[in-house]
Structure formats: C-alpha cells, structure tokens
Coordinates of C-alpha atoms in Angstrom, one line a residue:
X253 CA 10.1 -21.7 -23.3
X254 CA 7.2 -21.5 -20.9
X255 CA 4.8 -24.1 -22.1
X256 CA 1.9 -25.8 -20.3
X257 CA 0.2 -29.2 -20.6
X258 CA -2.4 -27.7 -23.0
X259 CA 0.2 -26.5 -25.5
X260 CA 0.0 -22.8 -24.7
X261 CA 3.2 -20.9 -24.7
X262 CA 3.7 -17.8 -22.6
X263 CA 5.5 -15.0 -24.3
X264 CA 3.8 -12.1 -22.4
X265 CA 5.1 -11.3 -18.9
X266 CA 3.0 -9.0 -16.5
X267 CA 5.2 -7.6 -13.7
X268 CA 3.6 -6.0 -10.7
X269 CA 6.0 -3.4 -9.3
X270 CA 4.0 -2.4 -6.2
X271 CA 0.8 -3.3 -4.4
X272 CA 0.2 0.4 -3.5
X273 CA -2.2 2.7 -5.3
X274 CA -3.2 6.3 -5.0
X275 CA -6.9 5.6 -5.9
X276 CA -9.5 3.5 -4.1
X277 CA -11.6 2.2 -6.9
X278 CA -14.7 0.5 -5.6
X279 CA -14.2 -2.6 -7.7
X280 CA -10.6 -3.1 -6.5
X281 CA -10.1 -2.2 -2.8
X282 CA -11.9 -0.8 0.2
X283 CA -12.0 2.9 1.0
X284 CA -9.5 2.6 3.9
X285 CA -7.0 0.8 1.6
X286 CA -5.2 -2.5 2.3
X287 CA -2.5 -3.9 4.4
X288 CA 0.5 -3.1 2.1
X289 CA 3.4 -5.5 1.6
X290 CA 6.4 -4.7 3.9
X291 CA 9.3 -3.2 2.0
X292 CA 11.6 -6.3 2.7
X293 CA 9.0 -8.5 1.0
X294 CA 9.0 -6.5 -2.2
X295 CA 11.5 -7.4 -5.0
X296 CA 14.1 -4.7 -5.3
X297 CA 15.1 -3.1 -8.7
X298 CA 18.0 -5.5 -9.3
X299 CA 15.8 -8.5 -8.5
X300 CA 13.1 -7.4 -10.9
X301 CA 15.5 -6.8 -13.7
X302 CA 17.2 -10.1 -13.1
X303 CA 14.0 -12.0 -13.3
X304 CA 12.9 -10.2 -16.4
X305 CA 16.3 -10.9 -17.9
X306 CA 15.9 -14.6 -17.2
X307 CA 12.4 -14.5 -18.7
X308 CA 13.6 -12.8 -21.9
X309 CA 16.9 -14.5 -22.5
X310 CA 16.0 -18.1 -21.4
X311 CA 12.2 -18.5 -21.3
X312 CA 11.1 -16.9 -24.5
X313 CA 9.3 -13.8 -23.2
X314 CA 8.8 -11.2 -25.9
X315 CA 6.5 -8.6 -24.2
X316 CA 6.7 -7.1 -20.7
X317 CA 3.9 -5.2 -19.1
X318 CA 4.5 -3.2 -15.9
X319 CA 1.5 -3.1 -13.6
X320 CA 0.7 -2.5 -9.9
X321 CA -1.1 -1.5 -7.8
X322 CA 0.0 1.8 -9.5
X323 CA 3.4 1.3 -11.1
X324 CA 4.1 5.0 -11.3
X325 CA 4.4 4.9 -7.5
X326 CA 7.6 2.8 -7.8
X327 CA 10.5 5.1 -7.2
X328 CA 12.9 3.2 -9.5
X329 CA 10.5 2.8 -12.4
X330 CA 12.3 4.8 -15.1
X331 CA 15.6 3.0 -14.2
X332 CA 13.9 -0.4 -14.4
X333 CA 12.5 0.5 -17.9
X334 CA 15.9 1.7 -19.1
X335 CA 17.6 -1.5 -17.9
X336 CA 15.0 -3.8 -19.4
X337 CA 15.3 -1.9 -22.7
X338 CA 19.0 -2.8 -22.8
X339 CA 18.3 -6.6 -22.6
X340 CA 19.0 -8.8 -25.5
X341 CA 16.7 -9.6 -27.2
X342 CA 14.9 -6.3 -26.3
X343 CA 11.2 -7.0 -25.2
X344 CA 8.3 -4.8 -26.1
X345 CA 7.4 -2.8 -23.0
X346 CA 4.1 -1.3 -21.9
X347 CA 2.7 0.0 -18.7
X348 CA -0.8 -0.1 -17.1
X349 CA -1.5 3.0 -15.0
X350 CA -4.3 5.1 -13.5
X351 CA -2.7 8.0 -15.3
X352 CA -2.4 10.3 -12.3
X353 CA 1.4 10.6 -12.5
X354 CA 1.8 10.4 -16.3
X355 CA 2.0 14.2 -16.9
X356 CA 5.3 14.4 -15.1
X357 CA 6.7 11.0 -16.1
X358 CA 5.6 10.3 -19.7
X359 CA 8.6 12.0 -21.4
X360 CA 11.1 10.3 -19.2
X361 CA 9.5 6.9 -19.6
X362 CA 9.5 7.2 -23.4
X363 CA 13.2 8.2 -23.3
X364 CA 14.0 5.2 -21.1
X365 CA 12.5 2.9 -23.7
X366 CA 8.8 2.4 -22.8
X367 CA 6.8 1.7 -25.9
X368 CA 3.2 2.5 -24.9
X369 CA 0.7 2.8 -22.0
X370 CA -2.7 1.6 -21.0
X371 CA -4.6 4.1 -18.8
X372 CA -7.6 3.3 -16.7
X373 CA -10.5 5.8 -17.0
X374 CA -14.0 4.7 -16.4
X375 CA -16.0 7.9 -16.8
X376 CA -16.0 11.3 -18.4
X377 CA -17.8 12.8 -15.5
X378 CA -15.7 14.2 -12.7
X379 CA -18.4 13.5 -10.0
X380 CA -18.7 9.9 -11.1
X381 CA -15.0 9.5 -11.1
X382 CA -14.8 10.7 -7.5
X383 CA -17.5 8.3 -6.6
X384 CA -15.8 5.4 -8.3
X385 CA -12.3 6.1 -7.2
X386 CA -12.9 8.0 -3.9
X387 CA -10.5 10.6 -5.1
X388 CA -10.9 13.9 -6.9
X389 CA -8.3 13.4 -9.6
X390 CA -10.2 13.2 -12.9
X391 CA -8.4 16.2 -14.4
X392 CA -5.0 14.7 -13.6
X393 CA -5.9 11.5 -15.6
X394 CA -7.0 13.5 -18.6
X395 CA -3.7 15.5 -18.5
X396 CA -1.8 12.3 -18.1
X397 CA -3.4 10.8 -21.2
X398 CA -2.5 13.9 -23.2
X399 CA 1.1 13.8 -22.0
X400 CA 1.4 10.1 -23.0
X401 CA 0.1 10.8 -26.5
X402 CA 2.4 13.8 -26.9
X403 CA 5.4 11.8 -25.7
X404 CA 4.8 9.1 -28.3
X405 CA 3.7 6.3 -25.9
X406 CA 1.3 5.1 -28.6
X407 CA -1.2 3.7 -29.3
X408 CA -2.5 5.0 -26.0
X409 CA -5.1 2.5 -24.8
X410 CA -7.9 3.5 -22.4
X411 CA -9.4 0.8 -20.1
X412 CA -12.9 1.3 -18.9
X413 CA -15.0 -0.7 -16.4
X414 CA -18.7 0.0 -16.4
X415 CA -20.6 -0.4 -13.2
X416 CA -24.4 -0.7 -12.7
X417 CA -26.0 2.5 -11.5
X418 CA -22.8 4.5 -11.9
X419 CA -21.5 4.7 -15.4
X420 CA -23.2 1.9 -17.3
X421 CA -24.8 4.5 -19.6
X422 CA -21.4 6.1 -20.7
X423 CA -20.2 3.6 -23.3
X424 CA -21.2 5.6 -26.4
X425 CA -19.9 8.9 -24.9
X426 CA -16.6 7.2 -23.9
X427 CA -16.1 5.9 -27.4
X428 CA -16.9 9.2 -29.1
X429 CA -14.4 10.9 -26.8
X430 CA -11.7 8.2 -27.5
X431 CA -12.2 8.6 -31.3
X432 CA -11.9 12.4 -31.0
X433 CA -8.6 12.2 -29.1
X434 CA -7.1 9.2 -31.0
X435 CA -7.1 6.8 -28.1
X436 CA -8.0 3.1 -28.4
X437 CA -10.8 2.4 -26.0
X438 CA -11.2 -1.1 -24.4
X439 CA -14.1 -2.0 -22.1
X440 CA -13.3 -4.6 -19.4
X441 CA -16.0 -6.6 -17.8
X442 CA -15.9 -6.2 -14.0
X443 CA -14.0 -9.1 -12.6
X444 CA -14.0 -10.8 -9.1
X445 CA -10.8 -9.2 -7.9
X446 CA -12.0 -6.8 -5.2
X447 CA -10.5 -7.2 -1.8
X448 CA -13.9 -7.0 -0.1
X449 CA -15.3 -9.8 -2.3
X450 CA -18.3 -7.8 -3.2
X451 CA -18.5 -8.9 -6.9
X452 CA -21.6 -10.5 -8.0
X453 CA -22.2 -12.1 -11.4
X454 CA -25.9 -11.0 -11.3
X455 CA -26.4 -7.5 -12.5
X456 CA -22.8 -7.0 -13.9
X457 CA -22.5 -5.0 -17.2
X458 CA -21.6 -7.7 -19.7
X459 CA -19.9 -7.5 -23.1
X460 CA -23.3 -8.0 -24.7
X461 CA -24.7 -5.0 -22.8
X462 CA -21.7 -2.8 -23.8
X463 CA -21.9 -3.7 -27.5
X464 CA -25.7 -3.1 -27.6
X465 CA -25.2 0.3 -26.1
X466 CA -22.4 1.2 -28.5
X467 CA -24.5 0.1 -31.5
X468 CA -27.1 2.7 -30.6
X469 CA -24.6 5.3 -32.0
X470 CA -21.9 3.5 -33.9
X471 CA -21.6 0.9 -36.7
X472 CA -19.3 -1.8 -35.4
X473 CA -17.5 -4.4 -37.7
X474 CA -15.8 -7.3 -36.0
X475 CA -12.1 -7.7 -36.8
X476 CA -12.3 -11.5 -36.6
X477 CA -10.2 -14.2 -34.8
X478 CA -7.3 -13.9 -37.3
X479 CA -6.7 -10.3 -36.2
X480 CA -7.1 -11.0 -32.5
X481 CA -4.5 -13.8 -32.0
X482 CA -3.8 -14.2 -28.3
X483 CA -5.0 -10.7 -27.3
X484 CA -7.6 -10.6 -24.5
X485 CA -9.7 -8.0 -26.3
X486 CA -12.2 -8.7 -29.1
X487 CA -12.0 -5.7 -31.4
X488 CA -14.4 -3.9 -33.7
X489 CA -13.8 -1.3 -36.4
X490 CA -15.8 1.9 -35.5
X491 CA -17.8 3.2 -38.5
X492 CA -15.6 1.4 -40.9
X493 CA -12.3 2.4 -39.3
X494 CA -9.5 3.3 -38.8
X495 CA -10.5 3.6 -35.1
X496 CA -11.2 0.5 -33.1
X497 CA -12.9 -0.4 -29.9
X498 CA -12.2 -3.5 -27.8
X499 CA -14.1 -5.6 -25.2
X500 CA -12.3 -7.8 -22.7
X501 CA -15.0 -10.2 -21.6
X502 CA -13.2 -12.4 -19.1
X503 CA -16.4 -13.4 -17.4
X504 CA -18.9 -14.0 -20.2
X505 CA -16.6 -14.8 -23.1
X506 CA -13.4 -16.4 -21.6
X507 CA -10.3 -16.6 -23.9
X508 CA -8.2 -18.9 -21.8
X509 CA -7.5 -21.3 -24.7
X510 CA -5.3 -18.6 -26.3
X511 CA -3.7 -17.2 -23.2
X512 CA 0.0 -16.4 -23.6
X513 CA 0.6 -14.7 -20.2
X514 CA 2.6 -15.3 -17.1
X515 CA 2.6 -13.1 -14.1
X516 CA 5.1 -11.9 -11.5
X517 CA 3.8 -10.3 -8.3
X518 CA 5.5 -7.5 -6.5
X519 CA 6.8 -9.9 -3.9
X520 CA 8.3 -12.3 -6.4
X521 CA 5.6 -14.9 -6.9
X522 CA 4.7 -16.5 -10.2
X523 CA 1.0 -16.7 -11.0
X524 CA -0.1 -18.7 -14.0
X525 CA -3.4 -16.9 -14.2
X526 CA -4.9 -13.6 -12.8
X527 CA -7.5 -15.7 -11.0
X528 CA -5.2 -18.5 -9.8
X529 CA -5.2 -19.4 -6.1
X530 CA -1.7 -20.9 -6.2
X531 CA 1.6 -19.1 -6.5
X532 CA 5.2 -20.3 -7.0
X533 CA 7.9 -18.5 -5.0
X534 CA 10.9 -17.1 -7.0
X535 CA 12.0 -14.6 -4.4
X536 CA 13.2 -17.3 -2.1
X537 CA 15.3 -18.9 -4.8
X538 CA 16.7 -15.5 -5.8
X539 CA 17.7 -14.6 -2.2
X540 CA 19.2 -18.0 -1.5
X541 CA 21.7 -17.6 -4.3
X542 CA 20.1 -19.9 -6.9
X543 CA 21.6 -19.6 -10.4
X544 CA 19.6 -18.4 -13.3
X545 CA 19.2 -21.9 -14.6
X546 CA 17.5 -23.0 -11.4
X547 CA 15.2 -20.0 -11.3
X548 CA 14.2 -20.8 -14.9
X549 CA 13.5 -24.4 -14.0
X550 CA 11.2 -23.4 -11.2
X551 CA 9.4 -21.0 -13.5
X552 CA 8.9 -23.6 -16.2
X553 CA 7.6 -26.1 -13.7
X554 CA 5.0 -23.5 -12.4
X555 CA 3.8 -22.8 -15.9
X556 CA 3.6 -26.5 -16.8
X557 CA 0.9 -26.8 -14.1
X558 CA -1.3 -24.0 -15.5
X559 CA -5.0 -24.9 -15.5
X560 CA -7.1 -25.1 -18.6
X561 CA -9.2 -22.1 -17.6
X562 CA -9.8 -19.3 -15.1
X563 CA -12.8 -21.0 -13.5
X564 CA -14.9 -17.9 -14.0
X565 CA -17.5 -20.0 -15.9
X566 CA -18.1 -22.0 -12.7
X567 CA -21.0 -20.6 -10.6
X568 CA -19.1 -21.7 -7.5
X569 CA -16.0 -19.8 -8.4
X570 CA -13.9 -18.7 -5.4
X571 CA -12.1 -15.4 -5.7
X572 CA -8.3 -15.3 -5.3
X573 CA -7.1 -14.7 -1.8
X574 CA -5.1 -11.6 -2.8
X575 CA -6.7 -8.5 -4.4
X576 CA -5.8 -7.2 -7.8
X577 CA -3.6 -4.5 -6.4
X578 CA -1.3 -7.2 -5.0
X579 CA -1.4 -9.4 -8.1
X580 CA -1.1 -7.0 -11.0
X581 CA -3.8 -6.5 -13.7

C-alpha cells in the first residue's frame, strides 16, 4: 500500500513514457522545444513493466495511466500495454495523448488491452489550433478521436485548456461538439507547468469563467461529491444527461485532500504530486540490482512524505523545475 501521513492511499499510477512531443503547445513548452532526456537516462520497456508490476502486485495500484510528453511516440508502447495487461491483478489502463498518432494505433492499442484514452484538443478552429500548438495538425487529432471511438477505447475523454485571447470563447461550442460526437469533455484550468515559466494567475480562465460561459447555452446539474470520489474533475450533467462535462480546477478549487495518485517520470523518478519539487530515484535502485522488495520500500517511503497540498493556493508558489513534458500530465 502507498499511504501518506494524511491517510491518503495512492491507487492510481501515472507513467510518463517519454519527454518528447510532436506539438509545441504554448502552455507547455517553447517553440524551439526542450533539451530532451538522453536515451540511456530513459527507462527501457523491461524497466517500465517491472516497476508497474511492483506497483500492482505489491503496492496496491489499480489504475495505470500512460502519459508523456506524447506517449504515442514511444516505439514499444503497444508491447508495454500488452505486458501490463497480463499482470495479476490486471490494472485498468488508459492513455493521455494529443491524438495525432491515434488513427494508426487505436486498434492495436485496444487489442493489446488498453481500456480508454484521454485526448487533448483545445479548439475546434484549425487556425487557433495552429497558433496554440505551433503545428498544423488539427485534422489529424479529429481523425484520431474518431479512430479511438470506433476501436472501443471508450469513454473517449477530451481535455481542453482555455487561454485568454485565443480560445476562451469556445467553451459552449466545444461542449456542443462533444455531445454530438459522444465524447466526454473536460476543461482543465491552465496550470503553472510551462518550461518558460510564463504562467500568471492573473487573467487565467478559471473554472468559474468556464461554467458561466457554458450556462449561457446549457443547463448544468452538479453530480455531487458522492459521484466524484477521488477524481480530479467536478462533473455536471448536461441538459439532464446522459452526457456530462467536467472541470479540473487545480488552481482555484484544489482537490488535494482526495488525491490518490503517484507518478513515475520517464527517467524513473517517483513524484508524489504533479507540482512537487522533489523526486525519489527508482532507476538507480533498478540498475544496481535491488530486489522488488527494496524498490517497493523506497516507493513507500517517498509517498509517506507526500505534502498536504500542491501549494498552488500560495501566491508565492514556485513552479517545478521540470516542465510537464518531462513529468507526465
């Protein structure tokens, strides 16, 4: 079990498979990209599967989310999914992606055992997409979403970040589109995880702004805390249901008290929080020949030291030293 001093138990593991990405989203990284991790620093496929196996068999992990960077850029992704699906007990598996490579991989991922996907899409307008991501790939994302739905990687969840002056007016249009295509839309407040440290609390599009905009066109009924559990998204029924919309308000409505997540970076570091400034090295233990029991002990100790909150409610909050692409969203 991965328990901390506040009584929270981690059952959800987020695994970053690579720090690389084929987009350059303005809220994540600079246009020129980043200094990528050297290949020897990255966990190999066997190391990833071994660590997930320890987490599932010994530490009580029930859900595994593959992230990046962009996880579809990982050459061995399908094989990793297939091997994790064979673990006992079998964890639920999902993947967060920008969707560009889903058209060609969705069927293989489903066959390997992946349960569902989260796809990032911030706008319905190709020109705005190009401005936000610095790439002209809007059509590829839409086709990837369709491929995921047809392959049965459902519910297909769409993650959208609204940015002032770019797409902040699109919330109602995005929800209407998601309902039409049977996707579950989730808005995410912009978080301070950009490599260039350009995030500012002032002027950000908040959960309150998003909900006010949605209510100009839709009737929203809150699901309530009983339905939410430890999920990061507050959810509302749209026009009485069955469709839902969620808002992840990490900045203005922190949900740290119910957090059930632990994170593994692409280079084998445990992070107790997306916004943590400290990491615990599992790669060194792996490569020095440590047995599973020792690795589990190190992981437990790391989680025992998890802080009460993310610190985002502190006006003097300092951003993590590593950008989101290296940490895993």
